[in-house]
Amino acid sequence: MRCLTVVVAYALVLVVLLGALGRAGDALLASAFPSMEMVLEHEDALEQDDFTVLQSDAFRNCQIIIFNDGGTRLYATSEKVAGKVRASDLSLINDYDEDSFYEVFQERTEEGLRYRVLRCSYDRYDGYSKNVDAWCVLDEDLDILAGDLFADRDSLTQREFDLIKGVYDAQLTVERYDYVTVSGASRTLVLLAPMVSDVRYQQALDDAGRITLLGIPVMLVATGIAVWLLMRLVRRAARPLDAAIDAYRRGEGDAATSSQVPSELARTYDNFVDLMDQLAEARLERQRIIADVSHDLKTPLTVIRGYAQAFCEGRIPAEKADGYHRAMYERASAAGDLIDTLFSFATMEHPDYEPHLVPADVCSLVRSVADDAAPAVEQAGCTLEVAAAGELRALVDNQLFRRMLVNLIDNAWSHNEPGIRIRVACEQGEGGHVEVTVADTGQGFSPELAARAFEPFVTENTARAAGGGTGLGLSIARRAVELMGGCIRLDDGPASPWSTVLVITLPLHAKEEKGSPAAS
């Protein structure tokens, strides 16, 4: 909200500045070409015979003269201007209200140049119909040739003709305005304004442009102040987050409270704290994994080293040498299997690992894996049942699928007493999925172990005795299923007689038509 306040204040400053510059430019243009409309903005003061309003800077480029109804001059911009217009000229000057105005038309005839002068007025009823009240024709010497306008005269002077045309001289235009004061006295205002030309107008535009340029430094200063304030607010807002980062770096945990964090960064701060908590958990998990792997490798390697040392020192009786060799081989095989399992787990957990997915008959794969696993199951004194008739296709990585299913079957017979039943099934589940289940009648999972069954190195072998398993089988199975776009879960309410049921769900893949684009 503080940042928003600064932005809004900055925008308001710019709006006010631009508005002021615009008004200054407009005032400059208006003062360069003053009009009767500008004068009449002070009509209330004029009706009070208050002429001080005409002395403002807005009228510096024009001349104003005011007469009363007797022809006496009441006000003039300056003494020099006072003699430019006489009371006798008023009847020749066009009326701003157009109650009476002149129109001049130039004509070229066989006798020479002619001017037709019309004195007109608008119809007082409809307001737009123009009436010609009088007219006359002038030759090029301004002699009156015909008409009832100026009937008592034979000719006009050039000055009188210019006033009729609304021109005072080569630089000034002229017009008059008749009004009545609050006391009922008649007044006539004459305005001499600069004539509009391309040169003067361009000069006025240039002057207005220079005024606009003066606003650029102010805008730059306002922008600099706004940027400084925003940076200061951002630094203040980020200070609790920086403190929390430093605290986590020092291992002190959360060093700020929610009340210290600005509302704009509260969500970011909460996400950061959650991330740090997850990283802390991941660090503890990594330490646990390293400790478990070290323990699992240390046990067989310690046995191998002890037996090897005994052989080197000649302390092994000849009749026991074969037994020691067999024990060393078994421990070496166990260490090798553990390393292979760890390598598989690390490979599949790597973010760059990509499975090789191809359409395959999952039922056929289940039957094939069951056939390969049957000898080991029978040797352990258990029974393996298979229910995978028909054909159900899914996108699978054959190697990952086999490893996953073998791990689940091996877990079933290796973690239970001989004599249990193991059932592997493949069928179509609800929602268009392929479901592969591995069930057994063994001892099942304890509630504590079931909640963490798919985490790495989780096993009932808490002492991590040799031969008790690494706890990576279900983790590898879970990752393999995820890489194939499926999921695996532990059934929390298996039907009798099964004590453990693991359910793998894979998306069903439609069988490709022969000759279809996919098949080709």
C-alpha positions as a printed NumPy array, in Angstrom:
array([[  0.   ,   0.   ,   0.   ],
       [  2.894,   2.374,   0.717],
       [  4.365,   1.702,  -2.721],
       [  0.952,   2.225,  -4.273],
       [  0.628,   5.524,  -2.401],
       [  3.97 ,   6.693,  -3.817],
       [  2.949,   5.678,  -7.345],
       [ -0.418,   7.446,  -7.027],
       [  1.249,  10.581,  -5.607],
       [  3.787,  10.518,  -8.444],
       [  0.998,  10.161, -11.   ],
       [ -0.902,  13.069,  -9.411],
       [  2.235,  15.245,  -9.525],
       [  2.656,  14.466, -13.214],
       [ -1.021,  15.177, -13.909],
       [ -0.873,  18.498, -12.046],
       [  2.408,  19.444, -13.73 ],
       [  1.186,  18.545, -17.203],
       [ -2.084,  20.363, -16.529],
       [ -0.22 ,  23.457, -15.353],
       [  2.066,  23.373, -18.389],
       [ -0.936,  22.921, -20.662],
       [ -2.743,  25.842, -19.08 ],
       [  0.405,  27.98 , -19.294],
       [  0.776,  27.12 , -22.99 ],
       [ -2.898,  27.866, -23.635],
       [ -2.596,  31.168, -21.766],
       [  0.452,  32.068, -23.84 ],
       [ -1.36 ,  31.32 , -27.091],
       [ -4.435,  33.192, -25.897],
       [ -2.406,  36.225, -24.874],
       [ -0.605,  36.157, -28.231],
       [ -3.979,  36.37 , -29.999],
       [ -6.463,  37.922, -27.56 ],
       [-10.106,  37.886, -28.584],
       [-13.349,  39.505, -27.566],
       [-14.272,  36.243, -25.815],
       [-11.324,  36.759, -23.432],
       [-12.458,  40.302, -22.715],
       [-16.033,  39.215, -22.04 ],
       [-14.83 ,  36.755, -19.419],
       [-14.648,  39.901, -17.252],
       [-18.043,  41.211, -18.311],
       [-19.315,  41.39 , -14.723],
       [-16.464,  43.745, -13.797],
       [-17.005,  45.832, -16.947],
       [-20.665,  46.251, -16.069],
       [-19.426,  47.743, -12.791],
       [-17.117,  50.098, -14.753],
       [-14.195,  48.259, -13.152],
       [-11.493,  48.568, -15.827],
       [ -8.632,  47.243, -13.702],
       [ -9.314,  43.712, -14.961],
       [ -8.204,  44.9  , -18.416],
       [ -4.72 ,  45.657, -17.118],
       [ -3.758,  41.994, -16.636],
       [ -0.878,  40.375, -18.494],
       [ -3.362,  38.434, -20.652],
       [ -4.159,  41.663, -22.592],
       [ -0.587,  42.877, -23.077],
       [ -0.707,  42.232, -26.825],
       [ -3.988,  44.055, -27.522],
       [ -5.408,  47.582, -27.21 ],
       [ -8.768,  48.37 , -25.564],
       [-10.737,  51.619, -25.632],
       [-14.131,  52.204, -23.931],
       [-16.615,  54.999, -24.765],
       [-19.83 ,  56.064, -23.094],
       [-23.032,  56.755, -25.013],
       [-22.005,  60.394, -25.496],
       [-18.802,  59.458, -27.279],
       [-16.557,  60.341, -24.365],
       [-13.597,  58.068, -23.874],
       [-13.72 ,  56.427, -20.418],
       [-10.733,  54.073, -20.663],
       [ -7.804,  53.384, -22.956],
       [ -4.958,  50.938, -22.565],
       [ -2.515,  53.81 , -22.945],
       [ -2.465,  57.458, -23.978],
       [ -0.869,  56.439, -27.225],
       [ -3.78 ,  54.13 , -27.948],
       [ -6.374,  56.733, -26.931],
       [ -6.052,  58.68 , -30.153],
       [ -6.182,  55.703, -32.473],
       [ -9.95 ,  55.344, -32.442],
       [-12.414,  58.219, -32.261],
       [-16.082,  58.168, -31.344],
       [-16.947,  59.018, -34.947],
       [-15.367,  55.731, -36.03 ],
       [-17.688,  53.565, -33.99 ],
       [-20.434,  53.329, -36.608],
       [-17.911,  51.926, -39.104],
       [-16.612,  49.167, -36.808],
       [-18.262,  45.754, -36.96 ],
       [-20.368,  44.755, -33.955],
       [-19.213,  41.612, -32.114],
       [-22.86 ,  40.624, -31.436],
       [-23.562,  41.06 , -35.153],
       [-26.604,  43.251, -34.531],
       [-25.115,  45.388, -37.28 ],
       [-22.096,  44.427, -39.348],
       [-20.5  ,  45.062, -42.708],
       [-19.642,  42.674, -45.495],
       [-17.347,  43.696, -48.366],
       [-17.217,  41.903, -51.703],
       [-14.677,  42.652, -54.396],
       [-15.882,  42.596, -58.025],
       [-14.029,  43.098, -61.299],
       [-16.103,  44.703, -64.053],
       [-15.419,  46.164, -67.514],
       [-15.091,  49.58 , -65.906],
       [-12.521,  48.299, -63.392],
       [-12.37 ,  47.13 , -59.793],
       [-15.533,  47.564, -57.733],
       [-16.334,  47.014, -54.05 ],
       [-19.839,  46.113, -52.909],
       [-20.388,  47.014, -49.25 ],
       [-23.38 ,  45.593, -47.362],
       [-24.613,  46.584, -43.919],
       [-26.339,  43.5  , -42.551],
       [-28.103,  42.198, -39.471],
       [-29.585,  38.874, -38.433],
       [-33.307,  38.392, -38.138],
       [-34.268,  38.907, -34.525],
       [-36.842,  36.087, -34.653],
       [-35.103,  33.092, -36.188],
       [-31.56 ,  34.285, -35.4  ],
       [-29.908,  33.002, -38.59 ],
       [-31.592,  34.727, -41.526],
       [-29.409,  37.586, -42.714],
       [-30.987,  40.901, -43.771],
       [-29.309,  43.559, -45.904],
       [-30.206,  46.898, -44.34 ],
       [-28.232,  49.113, -46.752],
       [-25.649,  48.85 , -49.504],
       [-23.332,  50.762, -51.763],
       [-20.848,  50.268, -54.579],
       [-17.355,  51.766, -54.491],
       [-14.83 ,  52.08 , -57.245],
       [-11.158,  51.433, -56.767],
       [-10.687,  55.003, -55.555],
       [-13.392,  54.383, -52.906],
       [-15.832,  56.815, -54.536],
       [-19.471,  55.907, -53.937],
       [-21.112,  54.997, -57.26 ],
       [-24.499,  53.707, -56.128],
       [-26.564,  52.601, -53.151],
       [-28.251,  54.027, -50.087],
       [-25.42 ,  53.292, -47.666],
       [-23.499,  56.477, -46.868],
       [-26.015,  58.413, -48.981],
       [-24.824,  61.732, -47.573],
       [-21.26 ,  61.123, -48.753],
       [-19.498,  60.905, -52.097],
       [-16.548,  58.751, -51.017],
       [-14.775,  56.943, -48.16 ],
       [-11.251,  57.315, -46.895],
       [ -8.906,  54.347, -46.853],
       [ -9.018,  54.339, -43.04 ],
       [-12.82 ,  54.246, -43.036],
       [-12.806,  51.448, -45.626],
       [-10.331,  49.451, -43.509],
       [-12.516,  49.87 , -40.407],
       [-15.506,  48.574, -42.358],
       [-13.443,  45.497, -43.294],
       [-12.448,  44.994, -39.612],
       [ -8.836,  46.002, -40.118],
       [ -7.192,  48.83 , -38.212],
       [ -3.796,  48.569, -39.873],
       [ -1.495,  45.93 , -41.312],
       [ -1.038,  44.323, -37.891],
       [ -4.27 ,  44.871, -35.966],
       [ -7.891,  43.874, -36.387],
       [-10.727,  45.891, -34.881],
       [-14.22 ,  45.135, -33.542],
       [-16.602,  46.656, -31.039],
       [-18.954,  45.428, -28.334],
       [-21.917,  47.377, -26.966],
       [-23.13 ,  46.681, -23.442],
       [-25.046,  48.277, -20.583],
       [-23.735,  48.789, -17.047],
       [-25.625,  47.832, -13.927],
       [-26.673,  51.474, -13.617],
       [-28.21 ,  51.425, -17.129],
       [-25.511,  53.42 , -18.875],
       [-24.493,  52.413, -22.396],
       [-20.898,  51.557, -23.121],
       [-18.979,  50.693, -26.299],
       [-15.753,  48.658, -26.071],
       [-13.336,  48.652, -29.001],
       [-10.741,  45.869, -29.228],
       [ -7.619,  46.19 , -31.377],
       [ -6.097,  42.69 , -31.523],
       [ -3.047,  41.346, -33.384],
       [ -3.804,  39.944, -36.782],
       [ -3.272,  36.159, -36.99 ],
       [ -0.512,  35.155, -39.383],
       [  1.505,  31.993, -39.961],
       [  4.684,  33.632, -38.668],
       [  3.094,  34.983, -35.482],
       [  1.239,  31.738, -34.833],
       [  4.407,  29.671, -35.255],
       [  6.247,  32.034, -32.917],
       [  3.525,  31.621, -30.306],
       [  3.739,  27.831, -30.665],
       [  7.515,  27.964, -30.188],
       [  7.08 ,  30.053, -27.037],
       [  4.508,  27.569, -25.713],
       [  6.919,  24.719, -26.516],
       [  9.655,  26.379, -24.499],
       [  7.309,  26.547, -21.53 ],
       [  6.735,  22.79 , -21.871],
       [ 10.497,  22.204, -21.908],
       [ 10.759,  24.015, -18.593],
       [  8.639,  21.243, -17.045],
       [ 11.11 ,  18.479, -17.989],
       [ 13.537,  19.177, -15.092],
       [ 10.602,  19.202, -12.671],
       [  9.391,  15.868, -14.074],
       [ 12.904,  14.402, -13.753],
       [ 13.156,  15.573, -10.144],
       [  9.71 ,  14.113,  -9.344],
       [ 10.693,  10.831, -11.028],
       [ 13.954,  10.682,  -9.078],
       [ 12.15 ,  11.3  ,  -5.78 ],
       [  9.536,   8.638,  -6.604],
       [ 12.23 ,   6.076,  -7.527],
       [ 14.169,   6.863,  -4.333],
       [ 11.057,   6.468,  -2.192],
       [ 10.102,   3.196,  -3.901],
       [ 13.608,   1.781,  -3.437],
       [ 13.571,   2.817,   0.202],
       [ 10.155,   1.208,   0.75 ],
       [ 11.198,  -1.976,  -1.056],
       [ 14.362,  -2.243,   1.043],
       [ 12.375,  -1.692,   4.226],
       [  9.784,  -4.236,   3.129],
       [ 12.448,  -6.821,   2.274],
       [ 14.385,  -6.3  ,   5.523],
       [ 12.467,  -8.971,   7.533],
       [ 12.918, -11.407,   4.658],
       [ 16.646, -10.676,   4.525],
       [ 16.836, -11.174,   8.287],
       [ 15.095, -14.543,   7.943],
       [ 17.516, -15.598,   5.185],
       [ 20.513, -14.63 ,   7.333],
       [ 19.015, -16.474,  10.287],
       [ 18.544, -19.653,   8.238],
       [ 22.071, -19.255,   6.888],
       [ 23.391, -19.186,  10.467],
       [ 21.17 , -22.108,  11.365],
       [ 19.023, -20.1  ,  13.782],
       [ 15.709, -20.719,  12.029],
       [ 12.957, -18.136,  11.667],
       [ 14.17 , -14.731,  12.911],
       [ 11.041, -12.693,  12.099],
       [  7.372, -12.82 ,  12.915],
       [  4.424, -12.38 ,  10.603],
       [  3.646,  -8.987,  12.164],
       [  7.077,  -7.688,  11.08 ],
       [  6.531,  -8.601,   7.439],
       [  4.596,  -6.151,   5.215],
       [  1.319,  -7.537,   3.939],
       [  2.582,  -7.293,   0.336],
       [  5.401,  -9.764,   1.133],
       [  3.546, -11.959,   3.634],
       [  2.853, -14.68 ,   1.064],
       [  6.461, -14.59 ,  -0.184],
       [  7.723, -14.799,   3.395],
       [  5.454, -17.749,   4.206],
       [  6.564, -19.553,   1.032],
       [ 10.196, -18.925,   1.966],
       [  9.694, -20.328,   5.467],
       [  7.943, -23.399,   4.005],
       [ 10.806, -23.858,   1.546],
       [ 13.406, -23.6  ,   4.293],
       [ 11.497, -26.129,   6.382],
       [ 11.376, -28.503,   3.432],
       [ 15.089, -28.031,   2.8  ],
       [ 15.788, -28.684,   6.465],
       [ 13.751, -31.877,   6.296],
       [ 15.538, -32.855,   3.076],
       [ 18.893, -32.241,   4.753],
       [ 17.929, -34.434,   7.701],
       [ 16.62 , -37.073,   5.294],
       [ 19.895, -36.976,   3.368],
       [ 21.867, -37.388,   6.588],
       [ 19.667, -40.335,   7.549],
       [ 20.121, -41.949,   4.13 ],
       [ 23.899, -41.525,   4.312],
       [ 23.935, -43.032,   7.805],
       [ 21.764, -45.976,   6.703],
       [ 23.821, -46.647,   3.579],
       [ 27.031, -46.41 ,   5.574],
       [ 25.682, -48.903,   8.116],
       [ 24.392, -51.307,   5.444],
       [ 27.733, -51.27 ,   3.633],
       [ 29.839, -51.334,   6.771],
       [ 28.401, -54.632,   8.009],
       [ 29.386, -56.87 ,   5.027],
       [ 32.643, -54.998,   4.426],
       [ 33.637, -55.425,   8.082],
       [ 33.045, -59.177,   7.809],
       [ 34.989, -59.363,   4.546],
       [ 37.887, -57.352,   6.009],
       [ 37.988, -59.512,   9.151],
       [ 38.002, -62.771,   7.215],
       [ 40.6  , -61.408,   4.747],
       [ 42.831, -60.337,   7.65 ],
       [ 42.465, -63.786,   9.186],
       [ 43.551, -65.373,   5.896],
       [ 46.527, -63.012,   5.627],
       [ 47.651, -63.873,   9.157],
       [ 47.196, -67.616,   8.557],
       [ 44.708, -68.025,  11.378],
       [ 42.075, -69.911,   9.334],
       [ 42.159, -73.711,   9.721],
       [ 42.244, -75.533,   6.378],
       [ 38.996, -77.375,   7.112],
       [ 37.185, -74.003,   7.64 ],
       [ 38.607, -72.133,   4.647],
       [ 35.696, -73.016,   2.332],
       [ 33.192, -71.696,   4.852],
       [ 35.065, -68.444,   5.247],
       [ 35.341, -68.089,   1.465],
       [ 31.595, -68.695,   1.117],
       [ 30.835, -66.084,   3.816],
       [ 33.087, -63.544,   2.105],
       [ 31.369, -64.218,  -1.221],
       [ 27.898, -63.807,   0.306],
       [ 28.867, -60.532,   2.015],
       [ 30.479, -59.219,  -1.175],
       [ 27.337, -60.164,  -3.148],
       [ 25.158, -58.387,  -0.569],
       [ 27.322, -55.244,  -0.8  ],
       [ 27.198, -55.401,  -4.605],
       [ 23.424, -55.805,  -4.589],
       [ 23.104, -52.832,  -2.245],
       [ 25.285, -50.689,  -4.497],
       [ 23.235, -51.735,  -7.553],
       [ 20.041, -50.885,  -5.709],
       [ 21.415, -47.498,  -4.63 ],
       [ 22.525, -46.795,  -8.205],
       [ 19.058, -47.625,  -9.551],
       [ 17.434, -45.452,  -6.907],
       [ 19.778, -42.49 ,  -7.579],
       [ 19.399, -42.855, -11.355],
       [ 15.6  , -42.76 , -11.263],
       [ 15.551, -39.845,  -8.795],
       [ 17.764, -37.708, -11.047],
       [ 15.735, -34.909, -12.719],
       [ 17.317, -35.589, -16.136],
       [ 16.323, -39.243, -16.156],
       [ 13.815, -40.036, -18.911],
       [ 12.081, -43.421, -19.203],
       [ 11.715, -45.185, -22.55 ],
       [  7.931, -45.441, -22.784],
       [  6.377, -47.689, -25.43 ],
       [  2.865, -49.153, -25.797],
       [  2.881, -52.656, -24.288],
       [  0.476, -55.358, -23.106],
       [  0.655, -55.019, -19.325],
       [ -1.024, -58.407, -18.762],
       [  1.638, -60.101, -20.859],
       [  4.403, -58.312, -18.91 ],
       [  2.853, -59.374, -15.599],
       [  2.727, -62.999, -16.714],
       [  6.356, -62.841, -17.915],
       [  7.65 , -61.314, -14.663],
       [  5.673, -63.841, -12.606],
       [  7.207, -66.704, -14.571],
       [ 10.716, -65.344, -13.886],
       [  9.999, -64.812, -10.174],
       [  8.288, -68.178,  -9.615],
       [ 11.482, -70.211,  -8.878],
       [ 12.619, -67.829,  -6.131],
       [  9.13 , -67.771,  -4.605],
       [  8.924, -71.583,  -4.592],
       [ 12.435, -71.871,  -3.144],
       [ 11.317, -69.6  ,  -0.268],
       [  8.455, -72.017,   0.411],
       [  5.706, -69.665,  -0.8  ],
       [  3.007, -69.886,  -3.456],
       [  2.653, -67.466,  -6.398],
       [ -0.752, -66.989,  -8.066],
       [ -1.232, -65.058, -11.318],
       [ -4.474, -63.521, -12.633],
       [ -3.587, -61.599, -15.795],
       [ -5.762, -62.906, -18.613],
       [ -6.626, -60.876, -21.697],
       [ -4.839, -57.809, -23.023],
       [ -4.547, -54.329, -21.481],
       [ -2.187, -51.819, -23.07 ],
       [ -0.359, -48.935, -21.419],
       [  2.719, -46.794, -22.051],
       [  5.463, -48.446, -19.992],
       [  9.23 , -48.759, -19.773],
       [  9.742, -52.504, -19.912],
       [ 12.886, -52.457, -17.764],
       [ 11.351, -50.178, -15.126],
       [  8.129, -52.195, -15.045],
       [  9.981, -55.48 , -14.565],
       [ 12.201, -54.016, -11.838],
       [  9.189, -52.54 , -10.067],
       [  7.149, -55.768, -10.128],
       [ 10.129, -57.934,  -9.164],
       [ 10.803, -55.676,  -6.147],
       [  7.215, -56.013,  -4.974],
       [  7.185, -59.796,  -5.344],
       [ 10.59 , -60.144,  -3.666],
       [  9.426, -57.947,  -0.765],
       [  6.43 , -60.237,  -0.279],
       [  8.372, -63.505,   0.189],
       [ 11.576, -62.067,   1.704],
       [  9.837, -60.207,   4.559],
       [  7.445, -62.986,   5.549],
       [  7.64 , -66.544,   6.88 ],
       [  7.524, -69.464,   4.411],
       [  4.112, -70.768,   3.418],
       [  2.36 , -67.498,   2.498],
       [  0.368, -66.95 ,  -0.693],
       [  1.349, -64.214,  -3.151],
       [ -1.09 , -63.077,  -5.815],
       [ -0.236, -60.899,  -8.834],
       [ -3.202, -59.628, -10.885],
       [ -3.79 , -57.318, -13.842],
       [ -7.228, -55.969, -14.699],
       [ -8.963, -52.833, -15.969],
       [ -9.935, -50.495, -13.177],
       [-12.544, -47.785, -12.963],
       [-11.976, -44.632, -14.992],
       [-10.121, -46.333, -17.859],
       [ -6.963, -47.395, -16.006],
       [ -4.85 , -50.514, -15.834],
       [ -4.563, -51.854, -12.274],
       [ -1.791, -54.215, -11.261],
       [ -2.06 , -55.608,  -7.721],
       [  0.465, -57.544,  -5.639],
       [ -1.111, -59.132,  -2.532],
       [  0.176, -61.531,   0.098],
       [ -1.118, -63.281,   3.218],
       [  1.916, -62.394,   5.341],
       [  2.149, -60.296,   8.499],
       [  1.239, -57.012,   6.787],
       [  2.398, -53.5  ,   7.593],
       [  2.199, -51.944,  11.014],
       [  0.274, -48.603,  11.094],
       [  3.502, -46.695,  11.76 ],
       [  5.304, -48.37 ,   8.877],
       [  2.341, -48.081,   6.466],
       [  2.359, -44.261,   6.708],
       [  6.001, -44.169,   5.51 ],
       [  6.115, -47.337,   3.45 ],
       [  7.294, -45.66 ,   0.216],
       [ 10.018, -43.508,   1.801],
       [ 13.62 , -44.632,   1.203],
       [ 15.35 , -46.797,   3.831],
       [ 12.125, -47.335,   5.8  ],
       [ 12.056, -50.916,   7.072],
       [ 10.957, -52.967,  10.061],
       [ 14.597, -53.977,  10.399],
       [ 15.277, -51.069,  12.775],
       [ 18.549, -52.592,  13.923],
       [ 19.541, -52.875,  10.233],
       [ 20.878, -56.361,  10.748],
       [ 22.449, -58.067,   7.763],
       [ 19.882, -59.685,   5.493],
       [ 17.061, -57.52 ,   6.819],
       [ 16.661, -55.478,   3.605],
       [ 17.585, -51.908,   2.68 ],
       [ 14.125, -50.376,   2.63 ],
       [ 14.574, -49.17 ,  -0.963],
       [ 12.348, -51.713,  -2.732],
       [  9.067, -49.793,  -2.377],
       [ 10.808, -46.437,  -3.02 ],
       [ 12.187, -47.726,  -6.312],
       [  8.788, -49.19 ,  -7.205],
       [  7.057, -45.857,  -6.446],
       [  9.52 , -43.872,  -8.573],
       [  9.266, -46.359, -11.456],
       [  5.463, -46.094, -11.472],
       [  5.608, -42.277, -11.36 ],
       [  8.016, -42.194, -14.312],
       [  5.469, -44.223, -16.291],
       [  2.713, -41.719, -15.479],
       [  0.974, -43.841, -12.84 ],
       [  0.739, -44.103,  -9.088],
       [  1.092, -46.761,  -6.401],
       [ -0.709, -47.048,  -3.099],
       [ -1.033, -49.396,  -0.148],
       [ -4.606, -50.634,   0.292],
       [ -5.585, -49.655,   3.838],
       [ -8.436, -52.179,   3.994],
       [ -7.458, -55.359,   2.14 ],
       [-10.071, -58.073,   1.802],
       [ -9.514, -61.454,   3.51 ],
       [ -7.336, -63.468,   3.275],
       [ -4.886, -60.824,   2.078],
       [ -2.972, -58.832,   4.687],
       [ -1.041, -56.61 ,   2.267],
       [ -2.283, -55.308,  -1.097],
       [ -0.235, -52.94 ,  -3.223],
       [ -2.151, -51.323,  -6.13 ],
       [ -0.37 , -49.892,  -9.192],
       [ -2.479, -47.707, -11.522],
       [ -1.355, -46.877, -15.072],
       [ -3.218, -44.9  , -17.752],
       [ -4.872, -47.154, -20.309],
       [ -3.463, -46.768, -23.828],
       [ -5.85 , -47.325, -26.732],
       [ -4.821, -50.057, -29.148],
       [ -3.549, -48.56 , -32.381],
       [ -5.509, -49.313, -35.529],
       [ -3.621, -51.053, -38.298],
       [ -2.653, -48.5  , -40.922],
       [ -3.39 , -45.542, -38.652],
       [ -0.901, -42.634, -38.502],
       [  0.262, -43.799, -35.065],
       [  0.929, -47.315, -36.333],
       [  2.785, -46.079, -39.393]])
